[in-house]
């Protein structure tokens, strides 16, 4: 099978698209108007202090300083958004040191900065967030207790999540006026637990890029280095949370869409086992597709906040009381990773060699973890290049198995142009429509891969030298990528295909142009590696300085339904490596 | 859409099929040889005392008397197979009153009687079962304890379940020599828990009839009334368990295949929420299909034995340690149905009116349950006929959505003739091949139906007058059916489409030709009702005496994952209605 030939699909219809332009303009104007109305003085200060879009797009600017350093936010605002954990915010409200309104105002300001610096917001919800915060303060005054374990916590929402009474576009221009009747189960749950929603964040066209660019708001930037991509598809979330524009964010992941953005922006991201969180009432172009199920997942600044999210969502939110497909499996609070857990290290998936910074980080970290974990090198035990080619081809084909009809159904009505990474995605599996029978055969290959991972590495019948608790692997080929460059999904999408849960976490390593130079001998040069490593003219496409400022993240995978154990292990790793809250 | 037009598919190839005949003969000869070798004297006695196949096929013979009454089995054998529960058998082995070998020998005899009377066996495993029983006795002598909670319990297996080293045909002639490498997870689990496997039972061609007839062994009969069908597709199991030929049986259900046979033979059957039991290593013609997932489920003589099965399988067997798709949800032993649970009664699904005996049984039982349960009539709240037409059409279309390619792939190589109910099934959804895109649209309709049931009846947001714990409904349009007549799947398949768990249980009622006469005014006369109730010439097809001797069973449904609560409620119902072990 040949992937990535030029796709024949070109639904762009400039005339039709032009009709939508006024709606797009109105959609965006409302956002900027909300920002300005909230605090005109602050708005002008942001305009003045934050570099222009053109400058941000071309320079390696660390945009987080606009939030962490004095200049735009007051000391108390900076304390709220930078220093205080979710636990701190809850405690300080209970002790009356802070009000929900103060918290909301501080976070709305940092979210406005985030929007200026990274263009991560689809829609602001500032008036309703302020109203909600006041109600929560009133509730606390009246009842002497918090409404719930998210009382007054500003949570950002990936925009594709249905929001009652608001347009939910999922970044499809055709859905720009798609006002939905029902909020997602997650929105309903966190609302009941006291959450404050102030911003809905960007996702790429089709929600199927490991990058974030759409025809409604344009491109989102990486806060760590603005000329780089924040990852995707939950790139609005990663930019927002990394800018401290929300305390925690809700993303979703069908091929890496929580983990890639978390990795690119120096954050934590969890893709849980599917059906532990509900995805009900989300809008997407792959409804009814179940060969590779999507899942929601949190993007956060610490592993403890990921744990808090999962614990209160599942144990108090009980998604199965809203969504009959959600699993009634409690979040096990006391889960531990065991005394000396066994971690298999996967330096390469044998298909596409990761960039040098990734390997350097893994080698260093393996050494540091050695005293507390059994570290097992998976180089000999992992699937061969041929096996991986088959697994990844199955993976890609399943994403486009309907010949992209479901996607085109939402793309075509607006005539919006197809962005480069949309064409790339629509051409997965050659863009070929397969039959239901062929889809089933691919499902069987998927199940075989899942079982094979289980039997090779995790089950009690696995070789004694393996029998792993976890697999540590790259989160991506590259540290944060150049916009438009994230074409290989394998390091994350394998775990969607096979539905194993994982956490992406930041490491102490960053791209270092001096150290992270290429050793070309190690390349396998199959078509996917060529796509990543080579230019059209056959010369190497890797330039160490392109990634300056980019963080290196890794991914820890465990057995299905052992999400708690993975979170616990990442807590332990963070202690050992001294990885503090971002 | 029009269903049940004549199908165009006719893969029969008499020449090809003739080549398989010697293999079929050999397959069956081995079975009869095993039976005779086990005890030639007993074999001859069976030949002598049990009526001929022709007589059994045409007369309403209660075949259970060959096992329950003196004549073929000794008093002690009859005590073992008729009187002793699984708990009793375990206790009496531990106290050395019985050996596993004695139990195995008694059950092998009753299974041989079952085969003579009902033709329910595909393959006997007599030598290995006896060897296994002796090993278990040895184990008990040596260790002073039972191997596990199925120690020495004879369990029958639906033949499509892979059995290591044995041919596993799933009733496809083309698979007559398909020796498999791996047993199902269930077989592995119950083996570890001490189970003894002596017989593998019949299923219909394609495993997709609510009846049991295939081209390898022919037709299986109903023990309650041999001229009737034992139901299907686990009809070999229901015949075997109803004949007391095994202590408990493992069936599987994708449209009613555990529940219909349990209902037709006066037994208990559980279709659990999918993924609570593993189906791994089963053979079927719908691999990779996941729009309507199949599940295994027990067929038993008491609800307590269903509970024992689930408890030990899940809590001790831990299927998720074999099969990464199995859910690690423990079986809650102390589950109760609540103090005064709310049962909604569904007299008709508004699509096909059940036969009079069913309505009579439901009315009587509702009265008896009234003091202990809140009984709510669902006549006004249920889906309309139009809504049900849409749901059932979705259901049928999803069974054949691949244009039957998966089935034909296994049917064609042998040229075996298509049986009438195979043609009926292959013509579900008009036998039309749909696209992946269309399959997804049907998945969305399925999800809508599932959610609608949840929100209408079960969730806390349901109207206060509803908010049910359970729904009590017919298990089938008819009590046990005339062979070839089970064409409407709706009463069971709705719960596969939407994946709600249910238990089918016997009632004290039987078909009564005097009382159960037709009141034709109540018929809706849509195409499905016409199919069930009318002959081709437009006259009524219901004759009360056809069903003389047939038991009436009902079906109790609950929320997803509340299997335990349903089992608990059926226990309570059995106490109230005085429904003892069969």
mmCIF file of C-alpha atoms in Angstrom, chain A residues 140-270:
data_model
loop_
_atom_site.group_PDB
_atom_site.id
_atom_site.type_symbol
_atom_site.label_atom_id
_atom_site.label_comp_id
_atom_site.label_asym_id
_atom_site.label_seq_id
_atom_site.Cartn_x
_atom_site.Cartn_y
_atom_site.Cartn_z
ATOM 1 C CA UNK A 140 -20.033 28.974 50.118
ATOM 2 C CA UNK A 141 -21.254 31.922 52.198
ATOM 3 C CA UNK A 142 -24.655 30.330 52.586
ATOM 4 C CA UNK A 143 -23.672 26.692 53.179
ATOM 5 C CA UNK A 144 -20.253 27.049 54.727
ATOM 6 C CA UNK A 145 -18.891 24.400 52.379
ATOM 7 C CA UNK A 146 -17.708 24.031 48.817
ATOM 8 C CA UNK A 147 -20.166 22.911 46.162
ATOM 9 C CA UNK A 148 -17.756 20.146 45.186
ATOM 10 C CA UNK A 149 -14.128 19.255 44.541
ATOM 11 C CA UNK A 150 -13.916 21.607 41.548
ATOM 12 C CA UNK A 151 -15.481 24.597 43.333
ATOM 13 C CA UNK A 152 -14.289 27.745 41.623
ATOM 14 C CA UNK A 153 -11.682 25.969 39.494
ATOM 15 C CA UNK A 154 -11.373 27.489 35.991
ATOM 16 C CA UNK A 155 -11.462 24.622 33.504
ATOM 17 C CA UNK A 156 -10.856 25.049 29.780
ATOM 18 C CA UNK A 157 -12.770 22.912 27.317
ATOM 19 C CA UNK A 158 -11.722 21.650 23.916
ATOM 20 C CA UNK A 159 -14.316 23.323 21.736
ATOM 21 C CA UNK A 160 -15.638 20.154 20.071
ATOM 22 C CA UNK A 161 -17.276 19.300 23.388
ATOM 23 C CA UNK A 162 -20.943 20.142 23.133
ATOM 24 C CA UNK A 163 -21.878 23.162 25.232
ATOM 25 C CA UNK A 164 -25.568 23.719 25.845
ATOM 26 C CA UNK A 165 -26.927 26.770 24.053
ATOM 27 C CA UNK A 166 -23.617 27.596 22.367
ATOM 28 C CA UNK A 167 -22.372 26.934 18.849
ATOM 29 C CA UNK A 168 -20.166 23.857 18.792
ATOM 30 C CA UNK A 169 -18.177 23.816 15.573
ATOM 31 C CA UNK A 170 -15.505 21.160 16.172
ATOM 32 C CA UNK A 171 -13.617 23.566 13.870
ATOM 33 C CA UNK A 172 -15.812 22.745 10.881
ATOM 34 C CA UNK A 173 -16.780 25.971 9.163
ATOM 35 C CA UNK A 174 -20.101 24.385 8.186
ATOM 36 C CA UNK A 175 -20.963 24.078 11.887
ATOM 37 C CA UNK A 176 -20.251 27.700 12.760
ATOM 38 C CA UNK A 177 -23.874 28.195 13.788
ATOM 39 C CA UNK A 178 -24.421 24.702 15.199
ATOM 40 C CA UNK A 179 -25.972 25.598 18.552
ATOM 41 C CA UNK A 180 -26.259 22.378 20.535
ATOM 42 C CA UNK A 181 -28.884 21.375 23.058
ATOM 43 C CA UNK A 182 -26.735 19.256 25.323
ATOM 44 C CA UNK A 183 -23.408 19.725 27.033
ATOM 45 C CA UNK A 184 -21.002 16.826 27.174
ATOM 46 C CA UNK A 185 -21.268 14.552 30.171
ATOM 47 C CA UNK A 186 -17.867 15.868 31.304
ATOM 48 C CA UNK A 187 -19.102 19.449 31.213
ATOM 49 C CA UNK A 188 -22.187 18.432 33.161
ATOM 50 C CA UNK A 189 -20.139 16.528 35.728
ATOM 51 C CA UNK A 190 -17.529 19.194 36.369
ATOM 52 C CA UNK A 191 -20.243 21.825 36.524
ATOM 53 C CA UNK A 192 -21.988 19.880 39.268
ATOM 54 C CA UNK A 193 -18.645 19.564 41.051
ATOM 55 C CA UNK A 194 -18.213 23.349 41.015
ATOM 56 C CA UNK A 195 -16.133 23.974 37.879
ATOM 57 C CA UNK A 196 -16.050 27.361 36.151
ATOM 58 C CA UNK A 197 -15.929 27.396 32.344
ATOM 59 C CA UNK A 198 -14.383 30.517 30.870
ATOM 60 C CA UNK A 199 -12.893 29.397 27.570
ATOM 61 C CA UNK A 200 -13.380 26.848 24.815
ATOM 62 C CA UNK A 201 -10.173 26.081 22.962
ATOM 63 C CA UNK A 202 -9.044 25.347 19.463
ATOM 64 C CA UNK A 203 -8.627 22.122 17.582
ATOM 65 C CA UNK A 204 -7.456 21.570 13.994
ATOM 66 C CA UNK A 205 -9.662 21.055 10.959
ATOM 67 C CA UNK A 206 -11.216 17.551 11.149
ATOM 68 C CA UNK A 207 -9.731 17.258 14.709
ATOM 69 C CA UNK A 208 -7.233 14.929 13.042
ATOM 70 C CA UNK A 209 -3.863 16.714 13.022
ATOM 71 C CA UNK A 210 -1.121 16.398 15.614
ATOM 72 C CA UNK A 211 -1.110 20.170 15.237
ATOM 73 C CA UNK A 212 -3.722 22.919 15.609
ATOM 74 C CA UNK A 213 -4.827 24.934 12.603
ATOM 75 C CA UNK A 214 -8.349 25.501 11.362
ATOM 76 C CA UNK A 215 -10.231 27.805 8.989
ATOM 77 C CA UNK A 216 -12.175 29.535 11.746
ATOM 78 C CA UNK A 217 -9.446 30.981 13.944
ATOM 79 C CA UNK A 218 -6.223 30.039 12.130
ATOM 80 C CA UNK A 219 -3.177 28.527 13.806
ATOM 81 C CA UNK A 220 -2.441 28.055 17.496
ATOM 82 C CA UNK A 221 1.122 28.582 18.827
ATOM 83 C CA UNK A 222 3.271 26.752 21.353
ATOM 84 C CA UNK A 223 3.756 28.770 24.571
ATOM 85 C CA UNK A 224 7.255 27.325 25.096
ATOM 86 C CA UNK A 225 8.415 28.587 21.725
ATOM 87 C CA UNK A 226 5.802 30.434 19.731
ATOM 88 C CA UNK A 227 7.091 29.588 16.288
ATOM 89 C CA UNK A 228 6.526 25.901 17.057
ATOM 90 C CA UNK A 229 3.277 23.943 17.095
ATOM 91 C CA UNK A 230 1.443 23.296 20.387
ATOM 92 C CA UNK A 231 0.652 19.814 19.083
ATOM 93 C CA UNK A 232 -2.844 18.634 18.417
ATOM 94 C CA UNK A 233 -5.585 17.978 18.152
ATOM 95 C CA UNK A 234 -6.070 19.319 21.710
ATOM 96 C CA UNK A 235 -3.513 22.053 20.945
ATOM 97 C CA UNK A 236 -5.780 24.819 22.187
ATOM 98 C CA UNK A 237 -5.913 23.039 25.508
ATOM 99 C CA UNK A 238 -2.173 22.512 25.729
ATOM 100 C CA UNK A 239 -1.464 26.150 24.836
ATOM 101 C CA UNK A 240 -4.061 27.354 27.345
ATOM 102 C CA UNK A 241 -2.900 25.169 30.222
ATOM 103 C CA UNK A 242 0.802 25.822 29.506
ATOM 104 C CA UNK A 243 0.011 29.567 29.540
ATOM 105 C CA UNK A 244 -1.673 29.031 32.941
ATOM 106 C CA UNK A 245 -4.870 30.277 31.332
ATOM 107 C CA UNK A 246 -6.850 27.545 33.073
ATOM 108 C CA UNK A 247 -6.185 25.333 36.063
ATOM 109 C CA UNK A 248 -6.769 22.199 34.039
ATOM 110 C CA UNK A 249 -8.108 21.350 30.595
ATOM 111 C CA UNK A 250 -10.285 18.699 28.992
ATOM 112 C CA UNK A 251 -8.925 17.277 25.757
ATOM 113 C CA UNK A 252 -9.733 14.211 23.694
ATOM 114 C CA UNK A 253 -7.509 11.619 22.060
ATOM 115 C CA UNK A 254 -8.056 9.244 19.118
ATOM 116 C CA UNK A 255 -4.480 9.091 17.820
ATOM 117 C CA UNK A 256 -2.424 11.177 20.246
ATOM 118 C CA UNK A 257 -4.599 14.269 20.578
ATOM 119 C CA UNK A 258 -4.154 14.695 24.326
ATOM 120 C CA UNK A 259 -0.644 13.288 24.611
ATOM 121 C CA UNK A 260 1.054 15.012 21.658
ATOM 122 C CA UNK A 261 -0.035 18.511 22.786
ATOM 123 C CA UNK A 262 0.894 17.752 26.398
ATOM 124 C CA UNK A 263 4.315 16.578 25.213
ATOM 125 C CA UNK A 264 4.916 19.597 22.976
ATOM 126 C CA UNK A 265 4.068 22.117 25.713
ATOM 127 C CA UNK A 266 5.809 20.587 28.718
ATOM 128 C CA UNK A 267 2.622 19.310 30.400
ATOM 129 C CA UNK A 268 1.032 16.134 31.661
ATOM 130 C CA UNK A 269 -1.622 14.373 29.627
ATOM 131 C CA UNK A 270 -3.583 11.198 30.274
#
